[in-house]
Coordinates of C-alpha atoms in Angstrom, one line a residue:
M4 CA 112.1 106.9 64.8
T5 CA 111.2 104.0 62.6
D6 CA 110.3 100.5 63.9
I7 CA 111.9 97.6 62.1
L8 CA 109.7 94.7 61.2
E9 CA 111.6 91.5 61.0
C10 CA 110.2 88.1 60.1
E11 CA 112.1 84.8 60.0
T12 CA 110.4 83.0 57.1
D13 CA 111.6 79.5 58.2
E14 CA 109.9 80.0 61.6
L15 CA 106.8 81.3 59.8
Y16 CA 106.6 78.2 57.7
D17 CA 107.3 76.0 60.8
G18 CA 104.4 77.8 62.5
C19 CA 102.2 77.2 59.5
E20 CA 103.1 73.5 59.6
T21 CA 102.3 73.3 63.3
V22 CA 98.9 74.9 62.7
Y23 CA 98.1 72.5 59.9
E24 CA 99.2 69.5 62.0
A25 CA 96.9 70.7 64.8
F26 CA 94.0 71.2 62.3
Y27 CA 94.3 67.7 60.8
R28 CA 94.6 66.1 64.3
I29 CA 91.5 68.0 65.5
K30 CA 89.6 67.0 62.4
R31 CA 90.6 63.3 62.6
E32 CA 89.8 63.1 66.3
S33 CA 86.5 64.9 65.9
E34 CA 85.4 62.4 63.2
T35 CA 86.3 59.5 65.6
L36 CA 84.4 61.2 68.4
L37 CA 81.3 61.7 66.2
V38 CA 81.2 57.9 65.5
Q39 CA 81.6 57.1 69.2
M40 CA 78.9 59.7 70.1
E41 CA 76.4 58.2 67.6
Q42 CA 77.0 54.7 69.2
L43 CA 76.5 56.1 72.7
A44 CA 73.3 57.9 71.7
K45 CA 71.8 54.5 70.6
L46 CA 72.2 53.1 74.2
W47 CA 69.2 54.9 75.6
E48 CA 66.1 57.0 74.7
G49 CA 64.1 59.7 76.2
P50 CA 64.4 63.3 77.2
A51 CA 67.9 62.9 78.7
N52 CA 69.1 61.5 75.4
R53 CA 67.6 64.3 73.4
L54 CA 69.1 66.9 75.8
F55 CA 72.5 65.1 75.6
Q56 CA 72.2 65.1 71.8
S57 CA 71.3 68.8 71.7
F58 CA 74.4 69.7 73.8
Y59 CA 76.6 67.5 71.7
M60 CA 75.4 69.0 68.5
T61 CA 76.0 72.5 69.8
D62 CA 79.6 71.5 70.8
C63 CA 80.1 69.7 67.4
D64 CA 79.0 72.9 65.6
R65 CA 81.5 74.9 67.7
L66 CA 84.2 72.4 66.9
I67 CA 83.5 72.6 63.2
Q68 CA 83.7 76.4 63.5
L69 CA 87.0 76.2 65.4
C70 CA 88.4 73.9 62.7
G71 CA 87.5 76.5 60.1
Y72 CA 89.4 79.2 62.1
V73 CA 92.4 77.0 62.5
E74 CA 92.4 76.1 58.8
D75 CA 92.1 79.8 57.8
L76 CA 95.0 80.7 60.1
G77 CA 97.2 78.0 58.5
E78 CA 96.3 79.4 55.0
Y79 CA 97.0 83.0 56.2
L80 CA 100.4 82.0 57.6
Q81 CA 101.3 80.2 54.4
R82 CA 100.4 83.2 52.3
C83 CA 102.5 85.4 54.6
G84 CA 105.4 83.1 54.3
E85 CA 105.2 83.1 50.5
S86 CA 105.0 86.9 50.5
Y87 CA 108.0 87.2 52.8
R88 CA 110.1 84.7 50.7
Y89 CA 109.2 86.6 47.5
C90 CA 110.3 89.9 49.2
D91 CA 113.5 88.3 50.4
Q92 CA 114.3 87.1 46.8
V93 CA 113.5 90.5 45.3
I94 CA 115.8 92.2 47.9
L95 CA 118.5 89.7 47.4
A96 CA 118.3 90.1 43.6
G97 CA 118.6 93.9 44.0
V98 CA 121.6 93.6 46.3
Q99 CA 123.4 91.2 43.9
M100 CA 123.1 93.6 40.9

């Protein structure tokens, strides 16, 4: 028995758009957060500040990594959508012959 793979290309493109919107929102908000955290770090000195900065930088690195994953996912979904649309066009052209 053969399984049928079905893909709704419009939904795939909508998903891609949603991923990109999330990516840009995360990126924009993280840039705002970075500025605010730099201002906060100037309010005090000492070991607590250094520890705070260390934790923040670790979180910031993880956020940058997450943004990369989300961006990669968006690009992958876009390529998939383009491939499916191309296949749809080839099949449609073959049927119309």
